[in-house]
Short mmCIF file of C-alpha atoms and ligand atoms in Angstrom, two decimals:
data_model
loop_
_atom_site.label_atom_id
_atom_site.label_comp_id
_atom_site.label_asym_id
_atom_site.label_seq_id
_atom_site.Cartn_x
_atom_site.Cartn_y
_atom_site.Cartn_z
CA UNK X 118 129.63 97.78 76.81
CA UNK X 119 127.79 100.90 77.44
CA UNK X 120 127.28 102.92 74.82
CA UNK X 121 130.37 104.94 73.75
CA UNK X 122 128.86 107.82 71.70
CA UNK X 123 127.21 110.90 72.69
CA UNK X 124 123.44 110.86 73.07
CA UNK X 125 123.06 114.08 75.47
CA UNK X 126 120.74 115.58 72.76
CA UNK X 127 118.73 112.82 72.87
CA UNK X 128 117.84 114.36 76.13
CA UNK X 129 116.72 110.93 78.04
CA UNK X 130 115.96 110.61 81.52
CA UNK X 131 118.18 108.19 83.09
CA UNK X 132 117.42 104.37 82.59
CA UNK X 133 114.80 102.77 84.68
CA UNK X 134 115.84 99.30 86.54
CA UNK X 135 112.89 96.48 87.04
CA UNK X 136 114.12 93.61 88.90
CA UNK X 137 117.44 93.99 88.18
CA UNK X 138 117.08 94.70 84.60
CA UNK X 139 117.87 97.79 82.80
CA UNK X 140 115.18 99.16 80.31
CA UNK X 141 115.53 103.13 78.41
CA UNK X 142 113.44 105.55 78.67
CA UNK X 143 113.46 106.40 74.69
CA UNK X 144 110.18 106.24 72.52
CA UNK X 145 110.60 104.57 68.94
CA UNK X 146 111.65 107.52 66.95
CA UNK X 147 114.75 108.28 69.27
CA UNK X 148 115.78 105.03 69.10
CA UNK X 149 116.25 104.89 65.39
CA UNK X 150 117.70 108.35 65.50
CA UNK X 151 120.37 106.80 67.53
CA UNK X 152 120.98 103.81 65.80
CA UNK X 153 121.44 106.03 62.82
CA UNK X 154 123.88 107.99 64.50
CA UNK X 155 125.57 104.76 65.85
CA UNK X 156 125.79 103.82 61.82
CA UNK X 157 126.67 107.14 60.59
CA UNK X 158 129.57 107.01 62.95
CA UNK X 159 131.17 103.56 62.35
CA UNK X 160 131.35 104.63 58.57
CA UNK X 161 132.87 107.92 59.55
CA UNK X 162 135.58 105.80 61.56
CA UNK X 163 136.43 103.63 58.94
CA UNK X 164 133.94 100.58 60.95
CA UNK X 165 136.34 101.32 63.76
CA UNK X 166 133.61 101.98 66.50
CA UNK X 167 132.92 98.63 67.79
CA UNK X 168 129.49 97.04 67.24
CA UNK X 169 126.81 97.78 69.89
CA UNK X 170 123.99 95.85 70.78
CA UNK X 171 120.58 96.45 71.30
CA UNK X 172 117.96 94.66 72.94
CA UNK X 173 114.17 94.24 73.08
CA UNK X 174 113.24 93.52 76.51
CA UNK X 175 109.81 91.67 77.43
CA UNK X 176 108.46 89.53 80.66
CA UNK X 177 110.01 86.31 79.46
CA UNK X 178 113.48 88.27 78.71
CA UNK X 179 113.28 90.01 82.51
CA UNK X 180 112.01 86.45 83.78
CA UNK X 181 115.37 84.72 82.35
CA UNK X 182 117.27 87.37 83.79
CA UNK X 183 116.90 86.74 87.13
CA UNK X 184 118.52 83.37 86.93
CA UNK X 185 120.87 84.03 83.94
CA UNK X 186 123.51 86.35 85.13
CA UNK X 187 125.39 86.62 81.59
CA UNK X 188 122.05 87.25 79.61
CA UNK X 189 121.19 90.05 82.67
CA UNK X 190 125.19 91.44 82.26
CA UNK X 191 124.02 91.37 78.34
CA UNK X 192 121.02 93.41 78.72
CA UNK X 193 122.10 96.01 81.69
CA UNK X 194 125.53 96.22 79.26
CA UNK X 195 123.84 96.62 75.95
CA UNK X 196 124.08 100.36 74.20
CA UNK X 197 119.89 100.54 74.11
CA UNK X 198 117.57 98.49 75.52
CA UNK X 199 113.68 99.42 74.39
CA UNK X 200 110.65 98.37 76.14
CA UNK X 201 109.35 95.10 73.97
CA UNK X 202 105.98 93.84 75.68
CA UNK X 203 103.36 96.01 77.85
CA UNK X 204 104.39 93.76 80.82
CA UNK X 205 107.58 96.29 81.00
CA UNK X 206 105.51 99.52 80.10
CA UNK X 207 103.48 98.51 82.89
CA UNK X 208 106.30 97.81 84.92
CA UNK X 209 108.09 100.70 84.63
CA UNK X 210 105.16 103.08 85.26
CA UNK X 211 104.27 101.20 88.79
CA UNK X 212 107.77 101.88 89.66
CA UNK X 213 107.12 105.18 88.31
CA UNK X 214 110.10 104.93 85.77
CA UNK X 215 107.42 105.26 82.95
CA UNK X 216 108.90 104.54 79.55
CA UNK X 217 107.07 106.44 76.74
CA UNK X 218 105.90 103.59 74.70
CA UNK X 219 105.80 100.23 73.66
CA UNK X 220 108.79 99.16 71.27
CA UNK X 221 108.91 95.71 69.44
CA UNK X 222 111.75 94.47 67.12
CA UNK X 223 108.77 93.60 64.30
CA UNK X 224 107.69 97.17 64.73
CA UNK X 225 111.10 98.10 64.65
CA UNK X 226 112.49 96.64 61.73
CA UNK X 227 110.20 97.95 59.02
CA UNK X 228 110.78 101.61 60.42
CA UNK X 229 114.58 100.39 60.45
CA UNK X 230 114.69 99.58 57.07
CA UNK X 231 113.27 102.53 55.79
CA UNK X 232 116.18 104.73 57.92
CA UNK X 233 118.78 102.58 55.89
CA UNK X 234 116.94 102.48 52.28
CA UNK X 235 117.42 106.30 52.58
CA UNK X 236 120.65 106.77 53.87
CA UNK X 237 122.03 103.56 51.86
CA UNK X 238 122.73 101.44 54.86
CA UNK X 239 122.82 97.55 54.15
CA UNK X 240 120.80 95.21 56.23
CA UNK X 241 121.47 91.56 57.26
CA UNK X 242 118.91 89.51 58.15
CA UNK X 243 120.77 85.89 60.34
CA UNK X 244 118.37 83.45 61.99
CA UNK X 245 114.88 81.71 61.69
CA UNK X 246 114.03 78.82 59.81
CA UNK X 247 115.67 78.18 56.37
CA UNK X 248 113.78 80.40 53.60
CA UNK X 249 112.18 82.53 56.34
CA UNK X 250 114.82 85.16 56.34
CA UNK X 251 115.06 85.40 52.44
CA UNK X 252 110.85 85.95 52.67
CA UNK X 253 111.27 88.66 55.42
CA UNK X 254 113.95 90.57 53.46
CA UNK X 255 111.70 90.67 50.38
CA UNK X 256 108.76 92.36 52.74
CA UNK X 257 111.07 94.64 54.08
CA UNK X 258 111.99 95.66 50.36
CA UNK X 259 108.72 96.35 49.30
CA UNK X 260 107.92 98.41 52.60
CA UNK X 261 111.39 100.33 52.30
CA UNK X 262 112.11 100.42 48.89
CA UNK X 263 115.78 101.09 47.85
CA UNK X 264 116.67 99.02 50.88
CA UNK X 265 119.86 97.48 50.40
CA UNK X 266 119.74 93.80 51.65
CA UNK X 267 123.51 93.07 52.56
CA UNK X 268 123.05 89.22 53.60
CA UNK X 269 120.39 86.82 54.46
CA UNK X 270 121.59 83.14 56.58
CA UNK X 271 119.54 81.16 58.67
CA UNK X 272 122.67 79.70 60.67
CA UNK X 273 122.49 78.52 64.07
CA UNK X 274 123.68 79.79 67.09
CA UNK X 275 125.94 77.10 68.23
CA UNK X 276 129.41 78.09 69.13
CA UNK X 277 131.27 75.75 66.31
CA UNK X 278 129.13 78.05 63.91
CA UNK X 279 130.03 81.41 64.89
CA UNK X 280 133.36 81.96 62.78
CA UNK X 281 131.56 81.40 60.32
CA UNK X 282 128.52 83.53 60.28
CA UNK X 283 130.93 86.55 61.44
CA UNK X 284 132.59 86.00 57.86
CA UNK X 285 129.87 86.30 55.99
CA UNK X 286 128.64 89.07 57.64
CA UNK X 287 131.44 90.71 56.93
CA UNK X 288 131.67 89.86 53.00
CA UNK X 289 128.32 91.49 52.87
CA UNK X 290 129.78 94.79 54.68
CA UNK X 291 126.65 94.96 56.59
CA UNK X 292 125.71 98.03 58.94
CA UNK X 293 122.81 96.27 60.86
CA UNK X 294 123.29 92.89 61.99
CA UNK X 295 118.98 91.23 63.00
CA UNK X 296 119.43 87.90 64.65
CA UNK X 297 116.73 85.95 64.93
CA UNK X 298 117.62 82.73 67.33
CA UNK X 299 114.96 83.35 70.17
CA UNK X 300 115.78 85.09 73.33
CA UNK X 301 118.42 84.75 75.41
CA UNK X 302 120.20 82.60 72.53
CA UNK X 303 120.11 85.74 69.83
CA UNK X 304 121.32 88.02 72.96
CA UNK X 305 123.79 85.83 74.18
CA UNK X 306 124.83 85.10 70.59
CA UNK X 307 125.92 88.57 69.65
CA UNK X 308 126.76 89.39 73.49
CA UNK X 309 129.87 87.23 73.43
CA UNK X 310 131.00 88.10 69.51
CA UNK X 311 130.19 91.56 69.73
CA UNK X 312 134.36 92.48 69.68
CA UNK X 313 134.46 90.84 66.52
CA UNK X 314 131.27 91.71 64.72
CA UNK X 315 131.53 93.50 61.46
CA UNK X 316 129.04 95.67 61.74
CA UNK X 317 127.35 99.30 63.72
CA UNK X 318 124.55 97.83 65.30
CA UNK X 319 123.43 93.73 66.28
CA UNK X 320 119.98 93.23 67.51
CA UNK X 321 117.58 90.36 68.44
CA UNK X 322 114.55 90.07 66.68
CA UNK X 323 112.96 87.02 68.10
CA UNK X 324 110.04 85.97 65.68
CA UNK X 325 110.03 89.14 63.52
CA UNK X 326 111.05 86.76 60.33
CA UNK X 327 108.08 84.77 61.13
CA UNK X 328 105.42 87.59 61.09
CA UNK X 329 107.10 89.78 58.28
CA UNK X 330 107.12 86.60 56.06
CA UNK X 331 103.57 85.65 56.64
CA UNK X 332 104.61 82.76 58.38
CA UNK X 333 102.95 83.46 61.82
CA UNK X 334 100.42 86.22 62.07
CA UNK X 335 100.54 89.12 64.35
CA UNK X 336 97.46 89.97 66.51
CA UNK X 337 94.86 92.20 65.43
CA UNK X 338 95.92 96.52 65.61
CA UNK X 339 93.47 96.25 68.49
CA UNK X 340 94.97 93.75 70.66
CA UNK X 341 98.51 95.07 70.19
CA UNK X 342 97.09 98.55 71.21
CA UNK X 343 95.27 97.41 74.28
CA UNK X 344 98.06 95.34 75.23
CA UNK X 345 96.83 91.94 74.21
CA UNK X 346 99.17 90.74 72.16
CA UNK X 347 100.02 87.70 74.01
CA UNK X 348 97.04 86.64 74.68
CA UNK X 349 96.95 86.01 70.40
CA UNK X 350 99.88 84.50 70.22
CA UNK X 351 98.87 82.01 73.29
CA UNK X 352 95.87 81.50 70.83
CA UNK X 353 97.74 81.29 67.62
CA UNK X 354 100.94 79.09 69.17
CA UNK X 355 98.97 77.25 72.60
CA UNK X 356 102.26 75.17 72.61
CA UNK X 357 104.03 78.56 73.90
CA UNK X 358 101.66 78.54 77.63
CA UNK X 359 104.30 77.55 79.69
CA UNK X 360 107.08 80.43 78.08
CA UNK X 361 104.24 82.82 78.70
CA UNK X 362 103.87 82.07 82.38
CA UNK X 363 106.44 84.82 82.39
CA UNK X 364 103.54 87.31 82.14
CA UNK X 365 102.19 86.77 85.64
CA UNK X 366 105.78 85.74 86.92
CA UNK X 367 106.96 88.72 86.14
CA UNK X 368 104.61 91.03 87.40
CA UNK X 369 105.01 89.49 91.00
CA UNK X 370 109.13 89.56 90.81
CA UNK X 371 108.15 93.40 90.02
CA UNK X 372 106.25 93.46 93.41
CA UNK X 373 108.73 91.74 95.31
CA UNK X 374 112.21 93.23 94.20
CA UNK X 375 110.82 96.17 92.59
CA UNK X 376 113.69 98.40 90.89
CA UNK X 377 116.22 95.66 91.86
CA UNK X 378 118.91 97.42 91.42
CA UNK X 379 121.87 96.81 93.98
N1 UDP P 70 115.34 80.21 65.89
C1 UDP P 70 116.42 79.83 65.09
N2 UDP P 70 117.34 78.95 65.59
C2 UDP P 70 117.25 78.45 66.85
C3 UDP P 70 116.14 78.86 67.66
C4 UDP P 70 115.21 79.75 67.16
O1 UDP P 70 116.55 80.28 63.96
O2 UDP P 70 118.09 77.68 67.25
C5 UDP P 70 114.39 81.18 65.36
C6 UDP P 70 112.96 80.71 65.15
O3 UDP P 70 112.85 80.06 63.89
C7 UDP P 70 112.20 82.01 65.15
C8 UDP P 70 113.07 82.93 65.99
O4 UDP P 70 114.25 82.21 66.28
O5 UDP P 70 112.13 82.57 63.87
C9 UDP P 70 112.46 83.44 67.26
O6 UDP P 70 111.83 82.42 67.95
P1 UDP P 70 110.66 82.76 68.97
O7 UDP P 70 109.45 83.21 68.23
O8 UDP P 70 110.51 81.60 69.89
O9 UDP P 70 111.32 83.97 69.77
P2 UDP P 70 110.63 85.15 70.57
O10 UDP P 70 110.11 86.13 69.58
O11 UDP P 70 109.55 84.52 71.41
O12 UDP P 70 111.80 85.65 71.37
#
């Protein structure tokens, strides 16, 4: 599902493709403008505009995509995807399809929650490790305060779970949907129930529980700036080399298929 509302004055340049993989051109600030128009517009219609997913693309996501034809179809079909990792900045400016900046779901989701603690919108937070969620959406509280927390569930994502999670979800009337199962599970996850969930917007978060919680810490503002980032989680979580082998995977699939894009 492309997305089915009107974002003309948003004014973007048309999508760049790396390997195959669609990423947009939109900085931070555009992309919550849109989700909040996304929101603003499912309550107009009575929560008849279907939900519409959004994705945070980095090495390891464009790395599973190549072999993974549903999580690519979920990406290149989601309403936004944002450029999560400097792999992909980099990426997009050597195919010169620069994308303005860097955008990662934990950066997101604070920013997020302030957009909805102003305009009422309820949260829920689905995914991590039991407790984790619950810790996340008290953080988010205290950075957005007035933030309505619709839900919180750790779940799983296993098929024989899914008519159940959509219920609750729905109970709590929530606008945004954060799942937090890892990539390409979370993706997949909302991917193949995104007819049926109750809510504006679903998006993966990956580990953005983890770090809002205080349960894994985030790399120094240095690092992150300069790119680095993964080099601190390689430090903090060594168990994670072989995922990260994406990095360097990724930047040679960029070389050899370049855009990609049949
Ligand atoms: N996770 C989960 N259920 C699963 C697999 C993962 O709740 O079956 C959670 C995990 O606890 C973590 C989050 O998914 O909070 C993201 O995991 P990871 O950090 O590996 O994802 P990434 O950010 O690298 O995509």
């Amino acid at each position: 599902m492309s997305l089915s509302i009107d974002m003309s004055h948003l004014h973007l340049p048309a999508p760049a493709f790396v390997a195959g993989v669609r990423v947009d051109r939109i900085s931070q600030l555009q992309t919550l403008d849109a989700i909040e128009q996304i929101i603003a517009l499912r309550r107009q219609q009575n929560d008849q505009l279907p939900c519409q997913q959004v994705v945070t693309l980095n090495p390891e996501f464009l790395m599973v995509a190549q072999r993974n034809n549903k999580f690519r179809r979920a990406i290149n079909e989601a309403a936004l995807v944002v450029a999560d990792g400097m792999g992909i900045v980099w990426a997009t400016r050597y195919l010169r399809e620069p994308v303005p900046e860097r955008i990662t779901g934990t950066d997101l989701l604070p920013e997020l929650a302030r957009r909805c603690a102003a305009k009422g919108y309820r949260l829920f937070l689905l995914g991590a490790a039991p407790g984790v969620a619950e810790l996340a959406a008290e953080r988010l509280r205290t950075l957005a305060p007035g933030l309505l927390i619709a839900g919180t569930y750790a779940g799983s994502p296993v098929p024989n779970e899914e008519a159940e999670v959509i219920e609750r979800v729905r109970t709590a009337q929530a606008d945004v949907l954060c799942v937090a199962y890892g990539a390409p599970a979370q993706e997949l996850w909302i991917y193949r129930n995104l007819s049926r969930l109750p809510a504006a917007i679903a998006i993966g978060v990956g580990g953005a529980y983890d770090f809002l919680s205080g349960r894994q810490q985030r790399a120094p503002e240095i690092m992150q700036r300069s790119g680095l980032e993964w080099l601190y989680r390689l430090y903090r979580e060594p168990w994670r080399w072989r995922r990260m082998l994406a990095l360097p995977q990724s930047a040679l699939v960029v070389l050899l298929k370049g855009r990609g894009k049949s």
